[in-house]
Amino acid sequence: MLYCIAKITIKMVKKMSLKYFFKRFYFSRTQAPLLVTLGYTLTAVLWILGSSQLLSHIEDPKLIHQIEKFKGLAFVFITSGLLYVLLRSWYKRIMASHDQLKATLDTIPDLLFEVDLDGRYFDYHSSRDDLLAAPADKLIGKTIHEILPKDAADVCIEALYEANVSGSSHGKQIELLLGEEHKWFELSVARKIDLHSTKPHFIVLSRDITERKLTEEQLLKLSQAIEQNTSALMITDVQGTIEYVNAAFTRITGYTPQEAVGQNPQFLGLFKTPTNLYNDLWNHLIKGEQWSGEFINRKKNGEEYFQSIVATPIIDKNGNITNYMAVGEDITNRKKSEEQIHFLANFDPLTGLPNRVQMEDRFNYIISISRRNEHPFALMFLDLDHFKDINDSLGHKVGDELLINLSQRLKSILREEDTISRLGGDEFVLVLPDTDAHAATVIAQKLLESIHQTIVLSEYELSVTFSIGIALYPSDGNSLEVLLKNADAAMYRAKIEGRNSYRFFTEEMQQQSMRTLELSNALHHAIQNNELHLVYQPQISANSSTIIGAEALLRWNHPIFGNVSPSEFIAIAEDNGLILQIGEWVLRNAIAQTKLWIDKGLPPIIMAINLSAVQFRDTALPELIASILQEIQLPPEYLEIELTERAAMHDPEKAIVTMNKLHNQGIRMSIDDFGTGYSSLSYLKKFNIYKLKIDQSFIRDINTDAEDKAIVGAIIDMAKGLDLLTIAEGVETVSQLKFLKNQGCDEIQGYLFSKPLIPSEFESFVAERFNGSTLVS
Ligand SMILES: Nc1nc2c(ncn2[C@@H]2O[C@@H]3COP(=O)(O)O[C@H]4[C@@H](O)[C@H](n5cnc6c(=O)[nH]c(N)nc65)O[C@@H]4COP(=O)(O)O[C@H]3[C@H]2O)c(=O)[nH]1
């Protein structure tokens, strides 16, 4: 019996393992101690009951005593043995489990702490003490707030409270400065189940996530850089299907990521980008090479835009292409600016015609072809007649409109291969390939005819004419410079010979331009060489026939060129800038002569001096005249400044200012050549003038030409209406004088009374005709 019990017990003890119980009897771990205890109790009870049963059969008290002693000892030995086996087995298991746990914990790189709700440390485990915020031996017993900086400690306590409420807390992060390194830790907190403790304890797992954090930060930076990049960015898979687009892509194209993702990038295409460009792109990309180029794409709203693209394959560490990335810039504005710059550099912004630069390009091409084929070509210089007057009187807007209209008309007349360019102002240059003299004549006539047709502008209907100069290649020159110069000279000839006509360049014109050049050079020395002098033409009162003034007229007598007409050399002096110097000389000498005559006792007269437009524009003019008058001591009322109608109307507002200054100095002003320009009556009223000089072109045929009669009559009536005097110049006949007198013209100047005279002749003329009355009004 005893043997049986012992055998079962040993077997039980041997097999007494958690595994045995769990596997055989499906007991839980917490039931194991109860079972062992029950097993022991059962064994002990059986032992006592069984041994007492055996002893009841023995009668020898001594034997009984010995057996009881043996039984007791045997029980002690057996239970001790059992206890030993049991304890040894369990201890081994505990140790093994402890070792396993320790080994497991050691493999975890995280820090483990046991803390209470106040954050007081009770235990810790760390495989890396360098990650502890304080030395390990100083940790236990301290609180988190004593060890960690406040911010980090607060987060820890927050995690503990969260775990206290819900059992666990995950994901809270703290940043610590360990040594010189910033470290990031992520906390996982679990409330520890401890039945004996009244205060809850927590296991805090603190994971070093510094690297992850840095990677995250890096990734965040990268993704922000991509997302916030001002260039449109697109990532596709290897098939070219869009996987990602950034905000700039949406901003530029108008397509949202939802609309773009899943599409092929060509959905933006317009079929304007050549197919071979796409082929080239893919050929590069599949070879792992970068590609750059420009596309014409279309936005969601249908608008076209130019895009510069840099496409790059994305290659993984194994060398495989995983994606493609395209960075695109909207270069529409740049393209437009480039086009604009190109246009402005090569074309006239007003008319859209080629400018000089573009014309030169085309000229070079035409001349190279003409040279090879030995064909002539023509260069025509077109200048609009009286354009300045249109501009001055009708305004620049009308002038611009006219130029645009004329450009279109020129284009409609000429051939495709002809070049029509605008050099500026009202000057056009035509380069006409394969054009000889005969063809040029036909074209020039056609141009004049067509241009002369009425042009309807928005507010006006105008009829304008051109003066055309023609130079032929190769007879008149074989370079642009020469042909242009010669065509210009021919055009100038057309102008002076009546306008609305064309002239071919001739040898004689060549000589004329040579003469202009020589005169220009000679004029530089005219003053020093005493080659200039003044003559004076009397101005007579129409009613009393008395001399009331004189006009000073300049003469140039050159030792070689002889007497050069002021009409010729004044224009040259205006061009080469000598007019200011010469004009001052005239002012000084004419004023000095007037003073001399007064001093000599001649009846005082008004000296009329011509002023060039260039002089009139000089802001120093009023001071210059004042200083000369002062220097010579001539009262200003003896001086009259004659200004041509064109000079006055060039910039009327400025003219008013200058005239007012001169008027305030007591100087009289008159308008010369009146009727030839386009005077605006409103300005005429504002000009501080006292006299209008009727141009001699109206006087010449006044007795025969009804139009001239009407014009002169109108000018005189208008002058009276404006309270101005009138003087007629170029009066040669008595009938002209009669007509003028009848019309009420105040003064007369012309060969009828006298040609311009040198001072001594003028003095004799005055002496002969002076009737003693004072002439200064
Ligand atoms: N056929 C004809 N002609 C007559 C008659 N009476 C006068 N003339 C001429 O008509 C011109 C009148 O001068 P202008 O209209 O001011 O026209 C002047 C004036 O614009 C300019 N000029 C002359 N001297 C000066 C000057 O000192 N300064 C400036 N800026 N221009 C001047 O040169 C132009 C030509 O001057 P001139 O050759 O002296 O020619 C003068 C004069 O000699 C006539 O009855 N019949």
PDB file of N, CA and C and ligand atoms in Angstrom, residues 533-535 537-538 551-555 564-571 574 579 582-583 585-587 608-613 615 642 644 672-673 693-696 699-700 728-733 736 749-756, ligand 1:
ATOM      1  N   HIS A 533      27.349 138.300 -93.664  1.00  0.00           N
ATOM      2  CA  HIS A 533      26.901 139.680 -93.447  1.00  0.00           C
ATOM      3  C   HIS A 533      25.378 139.727 -93.546  1.00  0.00           C
ATOM      4  N   LEU A 534      24.836 140.863 -93.086  1.00  0.00           N
ATOM      5  CA  LEU A 534      23.369 140.989 -93.088  1.00  0.00           C
ATOM      6  C   LEU A 534      22.936 142.031 -94.118  1.00  0.00           C
ATOM      7  N   VAL A 535      21.770 141.728 -94.699  1.00  0.00           N
ATOM      8  CA  VAL A 535      21.123 142.736 -95.548  1.00  0.00           C
ATOM      9  C   VAL A 535      19.759 143.022 -94.936  1.00  0.00           C
ATOM     10  N   GLN A 537      15.783 144.318 -95.525  1.00  0.00           N
ATOM     11  CA  GLN A 537      14.700 144.607 -96.466  1.00  0.00           C
ATOM     12  C   GLN A 537      13.642 145.463 -95.773  1.00  0.00           C
ATOM     13  N   PRO A 538      13.362 146.629 -96.350  1.00  0.00           N
ATOM     14  CA  PRO A 538      12.396 147.529 -95.699  1.00  0.00           C
ATOM     15  C   PRO A 538      10.991 146.927 -95.628  1.00  0.00           C
ATOM     16  N   GLU A 551      13.560 143.810 -92.287  1.00  0.00           N
ATOM     17  CA  GLU A 551      13.844 142.418 -91.924  1.00  0.00           C
ATOM     18  C   GLU A 551      15.315 142.158 -92.189  1.00  0.00           C
ATOM     19  N   ALA A 552      16.001 141.640 -91.166  1.00  0.00           N
ATOM     20  CA  ALA A 552      17.424 141.319 -91.340  1.00  0.00           C
ATOM     21  C   ALA A 552      17.527 139.960 -92.013  1.00  0.00           C
ATOM     22  N   LEU A 553      18.261 139.926 -93.122  1.00  0.00           N
ATOM     23  CA  LEU A 553      18.402 138.653 -93.856  1.00  0.00           C
ATOM     24  C   LEU A 553      19.884 138.333 -93.991  1.00  0.00           C
ATOM     25  N   LEU A 554      20.200 137.092 -93.695  1.00  0.00           N
ATOM     26  CA  LEU A 554      21.609 136.683 -93.619  1.00  0.00           C
ATOM     27  C   LEU A 554      22.145 136.344 -95.008  1.00  0.00           C
ATOM     28  N   ARG A 555      23.425 136.701 -95.226  1.00  0.00           N
ATOM     29  CA  ARG A 555      24.094 136.353 -96.476  1.00  0.00           C
ATOM     30  C   ARG A 555      25.427 135.701 -96.160  1.00  0.00           C
ATOM     31  N   VAL A 564      25.949 131.883-101.112  1.00  0.00           N
ATOM     32  CA  VAL A 564      25.132 130.693-100.858  1.00  0.00           C
ATOM     33  C   VAL A 564      23.815 131.169-100.256  1.00  0.00           C
ATOM     34  N   SER A 565      22.692 130.671-100.799  1.00  0.00           N
ATOM     35  CA  SER A 565      21.381 131.126-100.342  1.00  0.00           C
ATOM     36  C   SER A 565      21.131 130.684 -98.895  1.00  0.00           C
ATOM     37  N   PRO A 566      20.531 131.596 -98.096  1.00  0.00           N
ATOM     38  CA  PRO A 566      20.216 131.182 -96.717  1.00  0.00           C
ATOM     39  C   PRO A 566      19.264 129.979 -96.677  1.00  0.00           C
ATOM     40  N   SER A 567      18.407 129.877 -97.690  1.00  0.00           N
ATOM     41  CA  SER A 567      17.491 128.717 -97.720  1.00  0.00           C
ATOM     42  C   SER A 567      18.293 127.429 -97.742  1.00  0.00           C
ATOM     43  N   GLU A 568      19.510 127.486 -98.344  1.00  0.00           N
ATOM     44  CA  GLU A 568      20.335 126.278 -98.418  1.00  0.00           C
ATOM     45  C   GLU A 568      21.181 126.113 -97.150  1.00  0.00           C
ATOM     46  N   PHE A 569      21.887 127.194 -96.742  1.00  0.00           N
ATOM     47  CA  PHE A 569      22.859 126.966 -95.655  1.00  0.00           C
ATOM     48  C   PHE A 569      22.225 126.997 -94.252  1.00  0.00           C
ATOM     49  N   ILE A 570      21.043 127.677 -94.124  1.00  0.00           N
ATOM     50  CA  ILE A 570      20.406 127.675 -92.786  1.00  0.00           C
ATOM     51  C   ILE A 570      20.014 126.229 -92.424  1.00  0.00           C
ATOM     52  N   ALA A 571      19.496 125.469 -93.396  1.00  0.00           N
ATOM     53  CA  ALA A 571      19.091 124.069 -93.146  1.00  0.00           C
ATOM     54  C   ALA A 571      20.321 123.239 -92.760  1.00  0.00           C
ATOM     55  N   GLU A 574      21.288 124.091 -89.286  1.00  0.00           N
ATOM     56  CA  GLU A 574      20.375 123.446 -88.326  1.00  0.00           C
ATOM     57  C   GLU A 574      20.773 121.989 -88.129  1.00  0.00           C
ATOM     58  N   ILE A 579      23.693 126.453 -86.032  1.00  0.00           N
ATOM     59  CA  ILE A 579      22.662 127.494 -86.099  1.00  0.00           C
ATOM     60  C   ILE A 579      22.631 128.362 -84.839  1.00  0.00           C
ATOM     61  N   ILE A 582      25.476 130.831 -85.193  1.00  0.00           N
ATOM     62  CA  ILE A 582      25.193 131.773 -86.281  1.00  0.00           C
ATOM     63  C   ILE A 582      24.016 132.678 -85.902  1.00  0.00           C
ATOM     64  N   GLY A 583      23.006 132.081 -85.289  1.00  0.00           N
ATOM     65  CA  GLY A 583      21.813 132.846 -84.877  1.00  0.00           C
ATOM     66  C   GLY A 583      22.185 133.943 -83.899  1.00  0.00           C
ATOM     67  N   TRP A 585      25.058 135.372 -83.695  1.00  0.00           N
ATOM     68  CA  TRP A 585      25.805 136.379 -84.478  1.00  0.00           C
ATOM     69  C   TRP A 585      24.812 137.330 -85.175  1.00  0.00           C
ATOM     70  N   VAL A 586      23.729 136.766 -85.752  1.00  0.00           N
ATOM     71  CA  VAL A 586      22.728 137.575 -86.452  1.00  0.00           C
ATOM     72  C   VAL A 586      22.059 138.539 -85.467  1.00  0.00           C
ATOM     73  N   LEU A 587      21.631 137.995 -84.328  1.00  0.00           N
ATOM     74  CA  LEU A 587      20.971 138.820 -83.314  1.00  0.00           C
ATOM     75  C   LEU A 587      21.863 140.006 -82.915  1.00  0.00           C
ATOM     76  N   ALA A 608      13.188 143.306 -87.640  1.00  0.00           N
ATOM     77  CA  ALA A 608      12.651 141.932 -87.583  1.00  0.00           C
ATOM     78  C   ALA A 608      13.781 140.938 -87.852  1.00  0.00           C
ATOM     79  N   ILE A 609      13.972 140.044 -86.920  1.00  0.00           N
ATOM     80  CA  ILE A 609      15.068 139.058 -87.052  1.00  0.00           C
ATOM     81  C   ILE A 609      14.465 137.652 -87.103  1.00  0.00           C
ATOM     82  N   ASN A 610      14.923 136.868 -88.089  1.00  0.00           N
ATOM     83  CA  ASN A 610      14.425 135.481 -88.217  1.00  0.00           C
ATOM     84  C   ASN A 610      15.060 134.584 -87.152  1.00  0.00           C
ATOM     85  N   LEU A 611      14.249 133.739 -86.636  1.00  0.00           N
ATOM     86  CA  LEU A 611      14.745 132.803 -85.616  1.00  0.00           C
ATOM     87  C   LEU A 611      14.487 131.377 -86.087  1.00  0.00           C
ATOM     88  N   SER A 612      15.507 130.577 -86.057  1.00  0.00           N
ATOM     89  CA  SER A 612      15.330 129.160 -86.441  1.00  0.00           C
ATOM     90  C   SER A 612      14.576 128.426 -85.320  1.00  0.00           C
ATOM     91  N   ALA A 613      13.883 127.351 -85.713  1.00  0.00           N
ATOM     92  CA  ALA A 613      13.146 126.545 -84.714  1.00  0.00           C
ATOM     93  C   ALA A 613      14.112 126.009 -83.664  1.00  0.00           C
ATOM     94  N   GLN A 615      16.825 127.471 -82.548  1.00  0.00           N
ATOM     95  CA  GLN A 615      17.109 128.561 -81.602  1.00  0.00           C
ATOM     96  C   GLN A 615      15.940 128.756 -80.645  1.00  0.00           C
ATOM     97  N   GLU A 642      10.908 137.040 -85.670  1.00  0.00           N
ATOM     98  CA  GLU A 642      10.056 136.329 -86.642  1.00  0.00           C
ATOM     99  C   GLU A 642      10.248 134.833 -86.454  1.00  0.00           C
ATOM    100  N   THR A 644       8.843 131.036 -87.637  1.00  0.00           N
ATOM    101  CA  THR A 644       7.996 130.390 -88.656  1.00  0.00           C
ATOM    102  C   THR A 644       6.818 129.681 -87.971  1.00  0.00           C
ATOM    103  N   ASP A 672       6.023 134.033 -89.090  1.00  0.00           N
ATOM    104  CA  ASP A 672       6.515 134.100 -90.471  1.00  0.00           C
ATOM    105  C   ASP A 672       5.857 133.003 -91.310  1.00  0.00           C
ATOM    106  N   ASP A 673       5.870 133.149 -92.599  1.00  0.00           N
ATOM    107  CA  ASP A 673       5.377 132.136 -93.560  1.00  0.00           C
ATOM    108  C   ASP A 673       3.977 131.664 -93.200  1.00  0.00           C
ATOM    109  N   LYS A 693       2.765 137.163 -90.793  1.00  0.00           N
ATOM    110  CA  LYS A 693       3.393 137.477 -92.075  1.00  0.00           C
ATOM    111  C   LYS A 693       2.856 136.483 -93.093  1.00  0.00           C
ATOM    112  N   ILE A 694       2.104 136.997 -94.088  1.00  0.00           N
ATOM    113  CA  ILE A 694       1.491 136.104 -95.075  1.00  0.00           C
ATOM    114  C   ILE A 694       2.584 135.617 -96.029  1.00  0.00           C
ATOM    115  N   ASP A 695       2.668 134.282 -96.189  1.00  0.00           N
ATOM    116  CA  ASP A 695       3.749 133.707 -96.978  1.00  0.00           C
ATOM    117  C   ASP A 695       3.661 134.167 -98.432  1.00  0.00           C
ATOM    118  N   GLN A 696       4.883 134.369 -99.037  1.00  0.00           N
ATOM    119  CA  GLN A 696       4.902 134.909-100.393  1.00  0.00           C
ATOM    120  C   GLN A 696       4.327 133.943-101.432  1.00  0.00           C
ATOM    121  N   ILE A 699       1.091 135.200-102.264  1.00  0.00           N
ATOM    122  CA  ILE A 699       1.068 136.539-102.869  1.00  0.00           C
ATOM    123  C   ILE A 699       1.349 136.452-104.377  1.00  0.00           C
ATOM    124  N   ARG A 700       2.255 135.497-104.708  1.00  0.00           N
ATOM    125  CA  ARG A 700       2.762 135.388-106.081  1.00  0.00           C
ATOM    126  C   ARG A 700       1.641 135.471-107.117  1.00  0.00           C
ATOM    127  N   ALA A 728       2.445 141.389 -95.745  1.00  0.00           N
ATOM    128  CA  ALA A 728       2.552 140.480 -96.890  1.00  0.00           C
ATOM    129  C   ALA A 728       3.993 140.535 -97.393  1.00  0.00           C
ATOM    130  N   GLU A 729       4.589 139.353 -97.603  1.00  0.00           N
ATOM    131  CA  GLU A 729       5.975 139.361 -98.092  1.00  0.00           C
ATOM    132  C   GLU A 729       5.997 138.912 -99.557  1.00  0.00           C
ATOM    133  N   GLY A 730       7.036 139.337-100.275  1.00  0.00           N
ATOM    134  CA  GLY A 730       7.178 138.953-101.688  1.00  0.00           C
ATOM    135  C   GLY A 730       6.261 139.745-102.603  1.00  0.00           C
ATOM    136  N   VAL A 731       5.924 140.958-102.154  1.00  0.00           N
ATOM    137  CA  VAL A 731       5.057 141.796-102.993  1.00  0.00           C
ATOM    138  C   VAL A 731       5.921 142.441-104.085  1.00  0.00           C
ATOM    139  N   GLU A 732       5.595 142.125-105.362  1.00  0.00           N
ATOM    140  CA  GLU A 732       6.442 142.592-106.458  1.00  0.00           C
ATOM    141  C   GLU A 732       5.722 143.554-107.400  1.00  0.00           C
ATOM    142  N   THR A 733       4.387 143.493-107.350  1.00  0.00           N
ATOM    143  CA  THR A 733       3.670 144.320-108.330  1.00  0.00           C
ATOM    144  C   THR A 733       2.667 145.245-107.654  1.00  0.00           C
ATOM    145  N   GLN A 736      -0.614 143.559-106.961  1.00  0.00           N
ATOM    146  CA  GLN A 736      -0.600 142.785-105.691  1.00  0.00           C
ATOM    147  C   GLN A 736      -0.819 143.743-104.524  1.00  0.00           C
ATOM    148  N   GLN A 749       6.082 144.032 -97.723  1.00  0.00           N
ATOM    149  CA  GLN A 749       7.527 143.823 -97.867  1.00  0.00           C
ATOM    150  C   GLN A 749       7.719 143.149 -99.217  1.00  0.00           C
ATOM    151  N   GLY A 750       8.646 143.640-100.019  1.00  0.00           N
ATOM    152  CA  GLY A 750       8.869 142.985-101.315  1.00  0.00           C
ATOM    153  C   GLY A 750       9.656 143.850-102.256  1.00  0.00           C
ATOM    154  N   TYR A 751       9.998 143.228-103.367  1.00  0.00           N
ATOM    155  CA  TYR A 751      10.849 143.904-104.350  1.00  0.00           C
ATOM    156  C   TYR A 751      10.169 145.164-104.897  1.00  0.00           C
ATOM    157  N   LEU A 752       8.827 145.197-104.784  1.00  0.00           N
ATOM    158  CA  LEU A 752       8.115 146.385-105.269  1.00  0.00           C
ATOM    159  C   LEU A 752       8.691 147.641-104.622  1.00  0.00           C
ATOM    160  N   PHE A 753       8.983 147.525-103.352  1.00  0.00           N
ATOM    161  CA  PHE A 753       9.569 148.674-102.649  1.00  0.00           C
ATOM    162  C   PHE A 753      11.090 148.600-102.638  1.00  0.00           C
ATOM    163  N   SER A 754      11.576 147.434-102.285  1.00  0.00           N
ATOM    164  CA  SER A 754      13.040 147.309-102.241  1.00  0.00           C
ATOM    165  C   SER A 754      13.461 145.860-102.063  1.00  0.00           C
ATOM    166  N   LYS A 755      14.604 145.541-102.651  1.00  0.00           N
ATOM    167  CA  LYS A 755      15.238 144.251-102.374  1.00  0.00           C
ATOM    168  C   LYS A 755      15.929 144.381-101.018  1.00  0.00           C
ATOM    169  N   PRO A 756      16.400 143.276-100.449  1.00  0.00           N
ATOM    170  CA  PRO A 756      17.200 143.414 -99.222  1.00  0.00           C
ATOM    171  C   PRO A 756      18.460 144.232 -99.523  1.00  0.00           C
TER     172      PRO A 756
HETATM  173  N1  LIG B   1      10.945 136.391-104.973  1.00  0.00           N
HETATM  174  C1  LIG B   1      10.915 137.321-104.078  1.00  0.00           C
HETATM  175  N2  LIG B   1      11.556 137.129-102.946  1.00  0.00           N
HETATM  176  C2  LIG B   1      11.508 138.114-102.009  1.00  0.00           C
HETATM  177  C3  LIG B   1      10.801 139.285-102.205  1.00  0.00           C
HETATM  178  N3  LIG B   1      10.928 140.037-101.083  1.00  0.00           N
HETATM  179  C4  LIG B   1      11.693 139.318-100.237  1.00  0.00           C
HETATM  180  N4  LIG B   1      12.053 138.164-100.791  1.00  0.00           N
HETATM  181  C5  LIG B   1      12.836 137.080-100.217  1.00  0.00           C
HETATM  182  O1  LIG B   1      11.962 136.346 -99.406  1.00  0.00           O
HETATM  183  C6  LIG B   1      12.632 135.842 -98.286  1.00  0.00           C
HETATM  184  C7  LIG B   1      11.936 136.280 -97.066  1.00  0.00           C
HETATM  185  O2  LIG B   1      12.463 135.768 -95.985  1.00  0.00           O
HETATM  186  P1  LIG B   1      11.887 134.591 -95.211  1.00  0.00           P
HETATM  187  O3  LIG B   1      10.517 134.205 -95.657  1.00  0.00           O
HETATM  188  O4  LIG B   1      12.030 134.869 -93.764  1.00  0.00           O
HETATM  189  O5  LIG B   1      12.837 133.369 -95.618  1.00  0.00           O
HETATM  190  C8  LIG B   1      14.183 133.386 -95.256  1.00  0.00           C
HETATM  191  C9  LIG B   1      14.406 132.875 -93.909  1.00  0.00           C
HETATM  192  O6  LIG B   1      13.538 131.795 -93.635  1.00  0.00           O
HETATM  193  C10 LIG B   1      15.816 132.348 -94.045  1.00  0.00           C
HETATM  194  N5  LIG B   1      16.726 133.320 -93.414  1.00  0.00           N
HETATM  195  C11 LIG B   1      17.303 134.392 -93.939  1.00  0.00           C
HETATM  196  N6  LIG B   1      18.058 134.995 -93.019  1.00  0.00           N
HETATM  197  C12 LIG B   1      17.939 134.315 -91.876  1.00  0.00           C
HETATM  198  C13 LIG B   1      18.463 134.439 -90.561  1.00  0.00           C
HETATM  199  O7  LIG B   1      19.221 135.360 -90.227  1.00  0.00           O
HETATM  200  N7  LIG B   1      18.116 133.489 -89.643  1.00  0.00           N
HETATM  201  C14 LIG B   1      17.264 132.475 -89.980  1.00  0.00           C
HETATM  202  N8  LIG B   1      16.973 131.600 -89.038  1.00  0.00           N
HETATM  203  N9  LIG B   1      16.762 132.344 -91.206  1.00  0.00           N
HETATM  204  C15 LIG B   1      17.079 133.236 -92.128  1.00  0.00           C
HETATM  205  O8  LIG B   1      16.142 132.171 -95.363  1.00  0.00           O
HETATM  206  C16 LIG B   1      14.976 132.447 -96.118  1.00  0.00           C
HETATM  207  C17 LIG B   1      15.347 132.985 -97.444  1.00  0.00           C
HETATM  208  O9  LIG B   1      15.905 134.186 -97.317  1.00  0.00           O
HETATM  209  P2  LIG B   1      16.251 135.059 -98.548  1.00  0.00           P
HETATM  210  O10 LIG B   1      16.908 134.216 -99.598  1.00  0.00           O
HETATM  211  O11 LIG B   1      16.972 136.207 -98.069  1.00  0.00           O
HETATM  212  O12 LIG B   1      14.871 135.464 -99.088  1.00  0.00           O
HETATM  213  C18 LIG B   1      14.062 136.393 -98.425  1.00  0.00           C
HETATM  214  C19 LIG B   1      13.880 137.578 -99.295  1.00  0.00           C
HETATM  215  O13 LIG B   1      15.017 137.943 -99.981  1.00  0.00           O
HETATM  216  C20 LIG B   1      10.113 139.431-103.390  1.00  0.00           C
HETATM  217  O14 LIG B   1       9.441 140.438-103.670  1.00  0.00           O
HETATM  218  N10 LIG B   1      10.194 138.416-104.313  1.00  0.00           N
END
